[in-house]
Short mmCIF file of C-alpha atoms in Angstrom, two decimals:
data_model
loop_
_atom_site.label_atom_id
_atom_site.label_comp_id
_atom_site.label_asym_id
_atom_site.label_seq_id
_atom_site.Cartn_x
_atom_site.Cartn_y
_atom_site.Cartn_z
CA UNK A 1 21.86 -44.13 25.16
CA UNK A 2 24.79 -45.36 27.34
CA UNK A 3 24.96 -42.30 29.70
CA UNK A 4 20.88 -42.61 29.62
CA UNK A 5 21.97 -45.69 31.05
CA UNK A 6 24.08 -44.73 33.42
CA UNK A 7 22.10 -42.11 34.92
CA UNK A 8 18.99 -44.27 35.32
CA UNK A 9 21.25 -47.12 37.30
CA UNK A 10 23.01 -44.16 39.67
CA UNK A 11 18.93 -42.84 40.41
CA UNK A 12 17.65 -46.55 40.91
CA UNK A 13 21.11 -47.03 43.12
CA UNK A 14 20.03 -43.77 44.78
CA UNK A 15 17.23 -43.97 45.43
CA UNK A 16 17.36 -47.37 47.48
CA UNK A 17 20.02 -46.09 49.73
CA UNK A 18 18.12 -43.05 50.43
CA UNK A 19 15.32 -45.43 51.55
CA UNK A 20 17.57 -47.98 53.86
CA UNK A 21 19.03 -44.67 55.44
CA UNK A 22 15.36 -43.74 56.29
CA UNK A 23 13.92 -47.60 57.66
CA UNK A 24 17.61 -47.68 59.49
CA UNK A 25 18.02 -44.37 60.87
CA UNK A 26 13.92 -43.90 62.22
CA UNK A 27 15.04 -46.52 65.35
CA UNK A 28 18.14 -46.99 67.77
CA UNK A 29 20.36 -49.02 67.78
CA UNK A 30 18.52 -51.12 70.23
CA UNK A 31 16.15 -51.72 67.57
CA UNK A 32 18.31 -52.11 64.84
CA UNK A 33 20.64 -54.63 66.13
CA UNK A 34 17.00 -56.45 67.95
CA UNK A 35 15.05 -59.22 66.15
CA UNK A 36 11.48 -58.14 66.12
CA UNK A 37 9.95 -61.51 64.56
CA UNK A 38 11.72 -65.10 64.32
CA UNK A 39 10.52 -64.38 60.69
CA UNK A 40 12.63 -61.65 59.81
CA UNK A 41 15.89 -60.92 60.49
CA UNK A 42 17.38 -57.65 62.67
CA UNK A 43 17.29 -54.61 60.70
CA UNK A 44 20.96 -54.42 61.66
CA UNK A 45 21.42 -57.97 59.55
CA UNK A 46 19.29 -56.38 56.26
CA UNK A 47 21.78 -53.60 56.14
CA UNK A 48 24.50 -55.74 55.57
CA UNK A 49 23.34 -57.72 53.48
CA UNK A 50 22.38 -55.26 51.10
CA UNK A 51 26.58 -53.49 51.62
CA UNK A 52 27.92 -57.29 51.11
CA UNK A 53 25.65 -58.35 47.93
CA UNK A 54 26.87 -55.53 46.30
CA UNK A 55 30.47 -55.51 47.44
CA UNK A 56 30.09 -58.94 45.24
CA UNK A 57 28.61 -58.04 42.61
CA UNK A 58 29.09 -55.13 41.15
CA UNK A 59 32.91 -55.33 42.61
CA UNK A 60 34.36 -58.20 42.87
CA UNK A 61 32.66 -59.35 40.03
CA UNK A 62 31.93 -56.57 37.51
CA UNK A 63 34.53 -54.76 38.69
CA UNK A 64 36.72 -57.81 38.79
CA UNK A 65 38.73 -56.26 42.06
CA UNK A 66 39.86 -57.61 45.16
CA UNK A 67 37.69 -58.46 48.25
CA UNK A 68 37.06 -56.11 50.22
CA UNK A 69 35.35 -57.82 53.01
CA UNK A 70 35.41 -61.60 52.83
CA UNK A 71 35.66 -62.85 56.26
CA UNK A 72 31.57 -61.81 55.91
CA UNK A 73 30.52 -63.23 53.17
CA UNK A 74 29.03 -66.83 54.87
CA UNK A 75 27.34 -63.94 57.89
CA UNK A 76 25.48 -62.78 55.29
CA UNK A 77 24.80 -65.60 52.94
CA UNK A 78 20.90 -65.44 52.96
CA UNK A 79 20.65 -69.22 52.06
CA UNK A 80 23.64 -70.61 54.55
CA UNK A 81 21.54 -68.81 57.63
CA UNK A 82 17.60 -68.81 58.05
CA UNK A 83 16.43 -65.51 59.16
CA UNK A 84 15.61 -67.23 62.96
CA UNK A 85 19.34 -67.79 64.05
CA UNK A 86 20.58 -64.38 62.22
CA UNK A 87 20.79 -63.04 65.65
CA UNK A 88 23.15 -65.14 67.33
CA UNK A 89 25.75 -64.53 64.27
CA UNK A 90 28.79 -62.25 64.67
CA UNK A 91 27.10 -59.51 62.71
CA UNK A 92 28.71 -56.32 61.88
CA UNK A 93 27.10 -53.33 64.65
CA UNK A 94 24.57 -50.64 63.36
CA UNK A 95 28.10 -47.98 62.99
CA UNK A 96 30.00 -51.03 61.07
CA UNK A 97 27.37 -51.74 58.94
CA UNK A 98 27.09 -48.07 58.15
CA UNK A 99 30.39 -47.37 57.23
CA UNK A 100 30.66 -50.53 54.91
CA UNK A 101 27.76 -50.42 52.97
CA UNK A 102 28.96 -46.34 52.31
CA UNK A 103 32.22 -47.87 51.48
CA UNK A 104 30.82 -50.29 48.97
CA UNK A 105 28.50 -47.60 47.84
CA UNK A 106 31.75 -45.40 46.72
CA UNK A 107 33.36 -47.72 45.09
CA UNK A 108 30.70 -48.68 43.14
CA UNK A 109 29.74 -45.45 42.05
CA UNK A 110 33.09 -44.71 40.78
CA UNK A 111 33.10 -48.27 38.86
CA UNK A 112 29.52 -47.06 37.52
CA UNK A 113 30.94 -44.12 35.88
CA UNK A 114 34.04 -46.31 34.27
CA UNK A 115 32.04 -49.57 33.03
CA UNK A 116 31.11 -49.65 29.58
CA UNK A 117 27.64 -51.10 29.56
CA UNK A 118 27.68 -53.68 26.88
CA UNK A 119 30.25 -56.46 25.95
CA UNK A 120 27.92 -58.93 28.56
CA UNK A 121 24.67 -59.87 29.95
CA UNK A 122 25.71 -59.08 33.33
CA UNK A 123 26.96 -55.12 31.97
CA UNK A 124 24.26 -54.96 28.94
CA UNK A 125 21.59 -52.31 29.55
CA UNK A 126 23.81 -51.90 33.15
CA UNK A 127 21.53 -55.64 34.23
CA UNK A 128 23.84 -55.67 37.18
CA UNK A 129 23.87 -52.13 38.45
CA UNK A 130 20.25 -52.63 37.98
CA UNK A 131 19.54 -56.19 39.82
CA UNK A 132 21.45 -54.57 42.81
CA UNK A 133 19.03 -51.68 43.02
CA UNK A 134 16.05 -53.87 43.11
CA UNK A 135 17.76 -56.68 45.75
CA UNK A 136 17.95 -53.18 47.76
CA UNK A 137 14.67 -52.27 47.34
CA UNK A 138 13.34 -56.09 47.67
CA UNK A 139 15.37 -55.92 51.13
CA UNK A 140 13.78 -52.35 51.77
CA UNK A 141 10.38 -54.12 51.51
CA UNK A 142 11.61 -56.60 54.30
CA UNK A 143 12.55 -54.03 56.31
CA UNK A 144 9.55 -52.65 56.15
CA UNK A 145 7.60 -55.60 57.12
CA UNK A 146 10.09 -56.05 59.97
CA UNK A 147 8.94 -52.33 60.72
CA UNK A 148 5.01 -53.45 61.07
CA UNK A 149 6.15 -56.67 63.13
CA UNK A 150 7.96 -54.49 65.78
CA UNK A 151 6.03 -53.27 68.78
CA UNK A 152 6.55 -49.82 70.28
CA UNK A 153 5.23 -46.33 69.28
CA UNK A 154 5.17 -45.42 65.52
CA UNK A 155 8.73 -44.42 63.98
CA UNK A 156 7.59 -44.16 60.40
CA UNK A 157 4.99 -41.16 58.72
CA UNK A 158 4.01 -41.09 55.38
CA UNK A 159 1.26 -38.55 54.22
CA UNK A 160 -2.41 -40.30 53.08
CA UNK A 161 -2.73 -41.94 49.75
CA UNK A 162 -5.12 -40.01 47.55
CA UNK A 163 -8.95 -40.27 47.87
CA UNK A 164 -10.80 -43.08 45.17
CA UNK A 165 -13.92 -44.64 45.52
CA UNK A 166 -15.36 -47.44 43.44
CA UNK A 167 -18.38 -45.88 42.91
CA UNK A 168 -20.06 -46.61 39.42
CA UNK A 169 -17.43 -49.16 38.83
CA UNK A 170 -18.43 -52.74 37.31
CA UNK A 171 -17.70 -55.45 40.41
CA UNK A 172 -16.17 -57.73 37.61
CA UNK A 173 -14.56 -57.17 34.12
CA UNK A 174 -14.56 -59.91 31.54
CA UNK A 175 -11.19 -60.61 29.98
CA UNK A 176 -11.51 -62.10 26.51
CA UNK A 177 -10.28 -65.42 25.68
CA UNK A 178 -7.08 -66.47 23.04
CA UNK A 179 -3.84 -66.00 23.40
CA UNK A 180 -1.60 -63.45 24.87
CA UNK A 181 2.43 -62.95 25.53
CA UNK A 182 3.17 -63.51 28.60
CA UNK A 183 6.40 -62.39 30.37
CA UNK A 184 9.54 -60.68 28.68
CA UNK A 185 12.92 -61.56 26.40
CA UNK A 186 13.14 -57.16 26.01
CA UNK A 187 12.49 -55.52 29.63
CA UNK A 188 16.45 -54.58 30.23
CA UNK A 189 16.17 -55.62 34.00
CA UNK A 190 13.41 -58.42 34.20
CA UNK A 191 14.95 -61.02 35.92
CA UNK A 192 15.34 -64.84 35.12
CA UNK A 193 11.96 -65.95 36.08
CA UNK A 194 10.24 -63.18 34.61
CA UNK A 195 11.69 -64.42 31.19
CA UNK A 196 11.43 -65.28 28.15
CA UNK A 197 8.34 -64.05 26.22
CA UNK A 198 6.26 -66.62 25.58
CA UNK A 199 2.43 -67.07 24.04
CA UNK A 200 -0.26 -68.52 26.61
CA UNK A 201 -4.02 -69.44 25.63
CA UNK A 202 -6.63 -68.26 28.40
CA UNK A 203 -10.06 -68.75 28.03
CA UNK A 204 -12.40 -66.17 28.56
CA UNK A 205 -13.08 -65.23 32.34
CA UNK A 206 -14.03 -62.42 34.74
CA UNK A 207 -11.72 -60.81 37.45
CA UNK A 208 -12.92 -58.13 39.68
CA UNK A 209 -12.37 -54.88 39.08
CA UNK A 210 -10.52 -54.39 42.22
CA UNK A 211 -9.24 -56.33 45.15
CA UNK A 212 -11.05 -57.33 47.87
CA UNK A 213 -11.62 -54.92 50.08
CA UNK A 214 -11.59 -55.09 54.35
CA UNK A 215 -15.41 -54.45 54.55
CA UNK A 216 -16.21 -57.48 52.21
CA UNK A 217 -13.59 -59.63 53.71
CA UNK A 218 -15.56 -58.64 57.50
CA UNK A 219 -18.62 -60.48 55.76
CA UNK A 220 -16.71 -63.56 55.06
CA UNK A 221 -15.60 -63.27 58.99
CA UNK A 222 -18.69 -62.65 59.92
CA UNK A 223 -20.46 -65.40 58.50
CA UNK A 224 -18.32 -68.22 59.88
CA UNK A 225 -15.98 -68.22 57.06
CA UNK A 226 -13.25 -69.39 59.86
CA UNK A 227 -15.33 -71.88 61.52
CA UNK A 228 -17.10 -73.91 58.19
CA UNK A 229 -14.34 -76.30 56.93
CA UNK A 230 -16.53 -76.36 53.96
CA UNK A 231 -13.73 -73.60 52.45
CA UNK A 232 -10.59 -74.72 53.32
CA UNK A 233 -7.59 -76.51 51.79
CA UNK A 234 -7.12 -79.09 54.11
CA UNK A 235 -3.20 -77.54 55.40
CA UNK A 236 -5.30 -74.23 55.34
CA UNK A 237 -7.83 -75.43 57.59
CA UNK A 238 -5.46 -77.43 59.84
CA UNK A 239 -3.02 -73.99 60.18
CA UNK A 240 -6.36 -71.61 61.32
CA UNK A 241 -6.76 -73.79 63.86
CA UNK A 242 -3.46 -74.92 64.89
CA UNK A 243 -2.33 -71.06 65.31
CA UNK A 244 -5.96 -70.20 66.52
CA UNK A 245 -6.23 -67.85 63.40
CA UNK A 246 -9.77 -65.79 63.14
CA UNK A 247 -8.99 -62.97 61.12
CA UNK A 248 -6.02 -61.00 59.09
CA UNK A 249 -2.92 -60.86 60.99
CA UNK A 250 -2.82 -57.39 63.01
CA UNK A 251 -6.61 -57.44 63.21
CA UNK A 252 -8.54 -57.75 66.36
CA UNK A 253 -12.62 -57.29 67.30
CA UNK A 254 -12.92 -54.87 70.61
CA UNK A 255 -15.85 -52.84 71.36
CA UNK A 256 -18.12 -53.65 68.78
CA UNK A 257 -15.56 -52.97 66.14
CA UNK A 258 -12.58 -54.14 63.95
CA UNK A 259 -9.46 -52.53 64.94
CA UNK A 260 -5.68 -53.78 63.28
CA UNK A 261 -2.26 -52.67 64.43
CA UNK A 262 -0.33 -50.70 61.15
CA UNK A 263 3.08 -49.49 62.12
CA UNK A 264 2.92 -48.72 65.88
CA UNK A 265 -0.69 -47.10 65.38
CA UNK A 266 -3.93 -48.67 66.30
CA UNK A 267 -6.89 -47.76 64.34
CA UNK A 268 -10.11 -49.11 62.79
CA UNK A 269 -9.98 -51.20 60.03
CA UNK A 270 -11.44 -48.98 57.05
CA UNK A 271 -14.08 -50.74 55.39
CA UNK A 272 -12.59 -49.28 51.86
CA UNK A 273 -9.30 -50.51 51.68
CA UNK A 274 -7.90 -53.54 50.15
CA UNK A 275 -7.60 -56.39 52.73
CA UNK A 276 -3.95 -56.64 53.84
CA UNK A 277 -2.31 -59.48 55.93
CA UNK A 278 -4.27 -62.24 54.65
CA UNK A 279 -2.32 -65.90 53.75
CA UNK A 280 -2.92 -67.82 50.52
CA UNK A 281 -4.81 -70.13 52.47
CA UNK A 282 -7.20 -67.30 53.84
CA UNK A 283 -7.53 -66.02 50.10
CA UNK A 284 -8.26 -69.06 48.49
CA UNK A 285 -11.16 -69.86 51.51
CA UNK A 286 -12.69 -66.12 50.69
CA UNK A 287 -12.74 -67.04 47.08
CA UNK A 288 -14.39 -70.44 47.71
CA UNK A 289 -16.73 -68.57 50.26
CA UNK A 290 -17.79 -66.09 47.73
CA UNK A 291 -18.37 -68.90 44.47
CA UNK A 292 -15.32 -67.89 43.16
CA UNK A 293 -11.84 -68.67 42.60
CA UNK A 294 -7.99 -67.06 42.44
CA UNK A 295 -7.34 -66.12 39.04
CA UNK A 296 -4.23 -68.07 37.60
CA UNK A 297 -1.03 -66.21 37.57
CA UNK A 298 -1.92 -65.96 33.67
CA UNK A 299 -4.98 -64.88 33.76
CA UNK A 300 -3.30 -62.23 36.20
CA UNK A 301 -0.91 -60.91 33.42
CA UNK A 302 -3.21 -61.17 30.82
CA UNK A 303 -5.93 -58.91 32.76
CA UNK A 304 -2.94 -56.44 33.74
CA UNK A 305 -1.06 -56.49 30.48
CA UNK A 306 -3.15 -57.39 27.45
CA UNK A 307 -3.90 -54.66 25.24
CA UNK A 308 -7.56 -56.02 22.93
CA UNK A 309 -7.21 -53.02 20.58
CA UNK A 310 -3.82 -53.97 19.04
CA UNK A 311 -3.04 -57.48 20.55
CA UNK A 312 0.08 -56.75 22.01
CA UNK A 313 1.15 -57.19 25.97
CA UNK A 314 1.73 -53.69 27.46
CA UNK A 315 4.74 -53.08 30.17
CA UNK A 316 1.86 -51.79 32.76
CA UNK A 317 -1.39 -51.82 32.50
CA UNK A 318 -1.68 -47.79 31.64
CA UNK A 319 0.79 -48.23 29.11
CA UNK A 320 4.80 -49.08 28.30
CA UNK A 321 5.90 -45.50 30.38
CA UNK A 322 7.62 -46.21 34.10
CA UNK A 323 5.24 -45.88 36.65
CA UNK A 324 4.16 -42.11 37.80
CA UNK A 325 2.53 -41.00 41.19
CA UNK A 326 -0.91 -41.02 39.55
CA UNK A 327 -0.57 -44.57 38.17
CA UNK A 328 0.06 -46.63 41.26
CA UNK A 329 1.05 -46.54 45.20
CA UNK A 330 4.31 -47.72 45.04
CA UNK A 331 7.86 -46.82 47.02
CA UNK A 332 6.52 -46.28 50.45
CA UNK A 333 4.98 -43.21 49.30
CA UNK A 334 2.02 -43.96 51.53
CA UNK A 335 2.24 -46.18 54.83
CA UNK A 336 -1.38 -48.24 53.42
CA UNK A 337 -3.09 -49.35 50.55
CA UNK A 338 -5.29 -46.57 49.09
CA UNK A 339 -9.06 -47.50 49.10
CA UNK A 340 -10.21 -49.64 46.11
CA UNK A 341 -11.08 -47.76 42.95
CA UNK A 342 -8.44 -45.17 43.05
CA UNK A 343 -5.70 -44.83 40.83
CA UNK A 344 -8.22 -44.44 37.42
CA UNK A 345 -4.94 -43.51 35.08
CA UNK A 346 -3.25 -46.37 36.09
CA UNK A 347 -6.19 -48.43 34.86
CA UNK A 348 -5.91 -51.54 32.43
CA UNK A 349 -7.55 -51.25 28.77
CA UNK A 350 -9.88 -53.67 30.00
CA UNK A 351 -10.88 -51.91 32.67
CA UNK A 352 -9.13 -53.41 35.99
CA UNK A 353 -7.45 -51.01 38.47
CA UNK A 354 -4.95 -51.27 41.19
CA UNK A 355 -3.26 -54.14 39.59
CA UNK A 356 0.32 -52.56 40.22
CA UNK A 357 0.65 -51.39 43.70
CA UNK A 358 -1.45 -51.30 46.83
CA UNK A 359 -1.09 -54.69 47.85
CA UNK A 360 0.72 -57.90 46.67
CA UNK A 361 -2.21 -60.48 45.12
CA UNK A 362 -1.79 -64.18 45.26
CA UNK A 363 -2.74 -66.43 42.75
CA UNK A 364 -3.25 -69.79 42.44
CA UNK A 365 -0.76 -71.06 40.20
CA UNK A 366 3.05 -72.77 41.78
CA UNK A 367 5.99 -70.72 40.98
CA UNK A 368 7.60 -72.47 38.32
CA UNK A 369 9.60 -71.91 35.50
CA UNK A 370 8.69 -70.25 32.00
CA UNK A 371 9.38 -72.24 28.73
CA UNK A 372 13.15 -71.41 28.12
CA UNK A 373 13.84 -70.55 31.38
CA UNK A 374 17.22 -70.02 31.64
CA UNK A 375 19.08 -68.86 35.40
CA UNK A 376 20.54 -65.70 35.27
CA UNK A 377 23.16 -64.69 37.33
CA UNK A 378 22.84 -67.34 39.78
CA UNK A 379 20.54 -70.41 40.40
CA UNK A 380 19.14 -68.80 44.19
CA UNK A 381 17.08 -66.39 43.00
CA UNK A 382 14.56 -68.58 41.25
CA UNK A 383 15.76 -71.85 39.93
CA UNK A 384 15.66 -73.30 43.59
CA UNK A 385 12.21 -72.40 44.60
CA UNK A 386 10.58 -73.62 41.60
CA UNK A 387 8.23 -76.30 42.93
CA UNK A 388 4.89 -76.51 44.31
CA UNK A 389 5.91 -75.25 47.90
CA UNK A 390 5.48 -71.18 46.52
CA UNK A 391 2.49 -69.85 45.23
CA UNK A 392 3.11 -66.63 42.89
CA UNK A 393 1.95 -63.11 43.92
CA UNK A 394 1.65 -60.09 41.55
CA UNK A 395 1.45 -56.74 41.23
CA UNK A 396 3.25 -54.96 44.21
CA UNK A 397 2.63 -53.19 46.95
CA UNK A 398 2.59 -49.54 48.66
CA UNK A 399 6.22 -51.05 49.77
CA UNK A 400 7.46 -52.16 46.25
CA UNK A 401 9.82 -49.94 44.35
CA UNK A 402 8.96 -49.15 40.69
CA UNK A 403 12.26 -50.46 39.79
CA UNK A 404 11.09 -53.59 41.62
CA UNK A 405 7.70 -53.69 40.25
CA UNK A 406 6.85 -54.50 36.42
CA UNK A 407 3.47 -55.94 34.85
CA UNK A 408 5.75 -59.45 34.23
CA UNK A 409 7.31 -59.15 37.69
CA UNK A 410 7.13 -62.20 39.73
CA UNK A 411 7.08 -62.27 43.73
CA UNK A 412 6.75 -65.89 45.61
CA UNK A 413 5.86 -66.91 48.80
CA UNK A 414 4.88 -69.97 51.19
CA UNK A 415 0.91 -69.90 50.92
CA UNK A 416 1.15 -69.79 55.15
CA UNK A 417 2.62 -66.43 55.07
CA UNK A 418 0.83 -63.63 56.31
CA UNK A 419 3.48 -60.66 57.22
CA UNK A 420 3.67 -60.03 54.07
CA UNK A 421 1.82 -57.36 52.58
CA UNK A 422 -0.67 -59.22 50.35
CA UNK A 423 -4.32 -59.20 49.62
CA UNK A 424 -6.14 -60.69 46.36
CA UNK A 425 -8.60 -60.42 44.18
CA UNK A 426 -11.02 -63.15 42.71
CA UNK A 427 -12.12 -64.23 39.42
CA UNK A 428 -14.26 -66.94 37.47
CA UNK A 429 -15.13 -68.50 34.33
CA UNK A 430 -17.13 -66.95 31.89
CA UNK A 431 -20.61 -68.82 31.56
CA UNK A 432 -21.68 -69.35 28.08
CA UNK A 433 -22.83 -66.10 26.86
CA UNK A 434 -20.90 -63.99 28.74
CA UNK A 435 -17.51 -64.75 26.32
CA UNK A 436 -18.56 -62.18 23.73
#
């Protein structure tokens, strides 16, 4: 079991660094070093971030050895910096940051192989080696978005996700009321927020079989959706027209037709694919638009994880087995969403697909703590964004790593944010009649 372990933390470590060599080594130096968006940081900043987290954790403080580079830590202290003045920092070149985060890497490796993985909840199950891979991955994600926000020709590929239609497929699915367990205590590398497993009583209500596609979302466009108040939170409706918003970021109407921007390539929006780009506030106006609503993050777990035939909460929808290629589009296999309906063996017991993967789907609940919540290594990661500033996403995206991505994983963001890459899906109440 230990060296099962093992081998699983040096392929999540792996597999990480293979993907910041690719999003770091696709673009000069120029680029790297170059801040693309006041909302993101340089690429250049990302890398060594993701060298200097790990230097401390795994160690410094698994490890227990002496720093290696200290003078760095504040340059990279995500919370001491926002991301809009990470430029004028004395940040470690593209070739420094290289070298380092290899350095790191080797050390770590070697204290992989040497740590006995139990004796502590930071070595149990290898939780550290484990939270490092996904803060890598998270920070891939960033990177990537960084990569959509940056002008200039196309430096990523990425063959086509695999056809999927939703042909034949229900528009809604009813999820049954009662209760449900909701989140983990057992998942060996949930993190703090994601914890502990708890029971939660939903009533009965429908959610829609897949997200909301681009072609539907056109129709809300088209029919004034941005011009009829009638929709809008008020700080929704006062940030549309403050930033002269009129559709998903990247999109824009020329020649008859929808066209959006998607990593340095312009092409027309296809009708079929889950909407991408869109803000809470633009969700929860579609939703209102449509008679509808966001399903709460609950009802989102308990659609994506609740198993009616024996009663108990699956890891994934398809099952308790990691995800597979034919489950979900995760890992920046694919450069897009694939179009709604594909994806059928990664489908729920209820019915729902595409709940892992694809895109990121708000809901309308505040991130806040579980029952029990505890914070687990250290209070930044959740504890100090609980509030009702953050709404809670779910589910992943093409850009999410598996090892980032469970059916109890929990992603937050402000509801203005739109670089992101997030769609939704809607849901309702079940009318009387329609519970059984």
């Amino acid at each position: 079991m230990t060296e099962d372990l093992r081998r699983r933390a040096l392929d999540a470590l792996t597999a990480a660094r293979e993907r910041t060599a690719t999003l770091t080594s696709c673009v000069d130096d120029h680029e790297l070093t170059a801040q693309h968006s006041p909302l993101m940081s340089p690429l250049v900043w990302d890398l060594a971030h993701i060298g200097n987290q790990e230097e401390q954790w795994l160690w410094r403080t698994v490890a227990g050895r002496e720093a290696l580079r200290p003078e760095i830590d504040s340059v990279y202290d995500a919370f001491e910096h926002p991301r809009a003045l990470r430029p004028t920092l004395p940040l470690l070149d593209p070739a420094e940051a290289r070298v380092y985060a290899s350095d790191v890497r080797g050390r770590v490796l070697d204290i992989l192989d040497r740590t006995p993985l139990e004796g502590g909840p930071l070595v149990d199950a290898a939780f550290a080696f484990g939270m490092i891979a996904q803060h890598e991955q998270q920070h891939d994600e960033t990177m990537l978005i960084t990569h959509q926000l940056r002008k200039g020709p196309a430096a990523l590929t990425a063959p086509e996700p695999p056809a999927g239609s939703a042909r034949g497929l229900p528009a809604e699915v009813l999820v049954p009321g009662g209760p449900f367990t909701m989140g983990t205590s057992t998942e060996p590398w949930a993190l703090d927020n994601e914890r502990p497993a708890h029971q939660r009583v939903v009533p009965p209500f429908l959610i829609d079989t897949v997200p909301v596609t681009c072609g539907a979302y056109q129709t809300f466009i088209e029919d004034g959706g941005y011009a009829d108040r009638r929709w809008w939170a008020a700080e929704g409706w006062e940030q549309i027209h403050q930033h002269d918003i009129g559709a998903p970021l990247f999109w824009r109407r020329e020649g008859g037709q929808w066209l959006r921007r998607r990593f340095g390539v312009t092409e027309p929006v296809p009708a079929d694919e889950p909407v991408l780009h869109v803000s809470w506030y633009e969700a929860d106006a579609y939703a209102r638009w449509a008679g509808r609503r966001l399903p709460t993050e609950a009802e989102w777990e308990k659609a994506a994880r609740h198993d009616p035939g024996s009663g108990r909460s699956r890891r994934f929808p398809w099952g308790d087995e990691d995800p597979a290629q034919a489950h979900a589009n995760l890992g920046q296999r694919h450069l897009r969403p694939a179009p709604v309906g594909s994806y059928p063996e990664g489908e729920s017991p209820l019915g729902v697909r595409q709940l892992i993967g694809d895109v990121w789907e708000w809901t309308s609940s505040d991130f806040l703590p579980y029952p029990g919540f505890a914070a687990f290594p250290y209070r930044e990661y959740s504890e100090v964004f609980f509030g009702s500033e953050h709404k809670v996403l779910r589910g992943g995206s093409f850009a999410v790593d598996a090892v980032a991505c469970r059916g109890t994983f929990r992603n937050w963001d402000l509801p203005v944010r739109r670089q992101i890459f997030a769609g939704f899906r809607t849901a309702r109440d079940a009318a009387p009649g329609e519970a059984s």
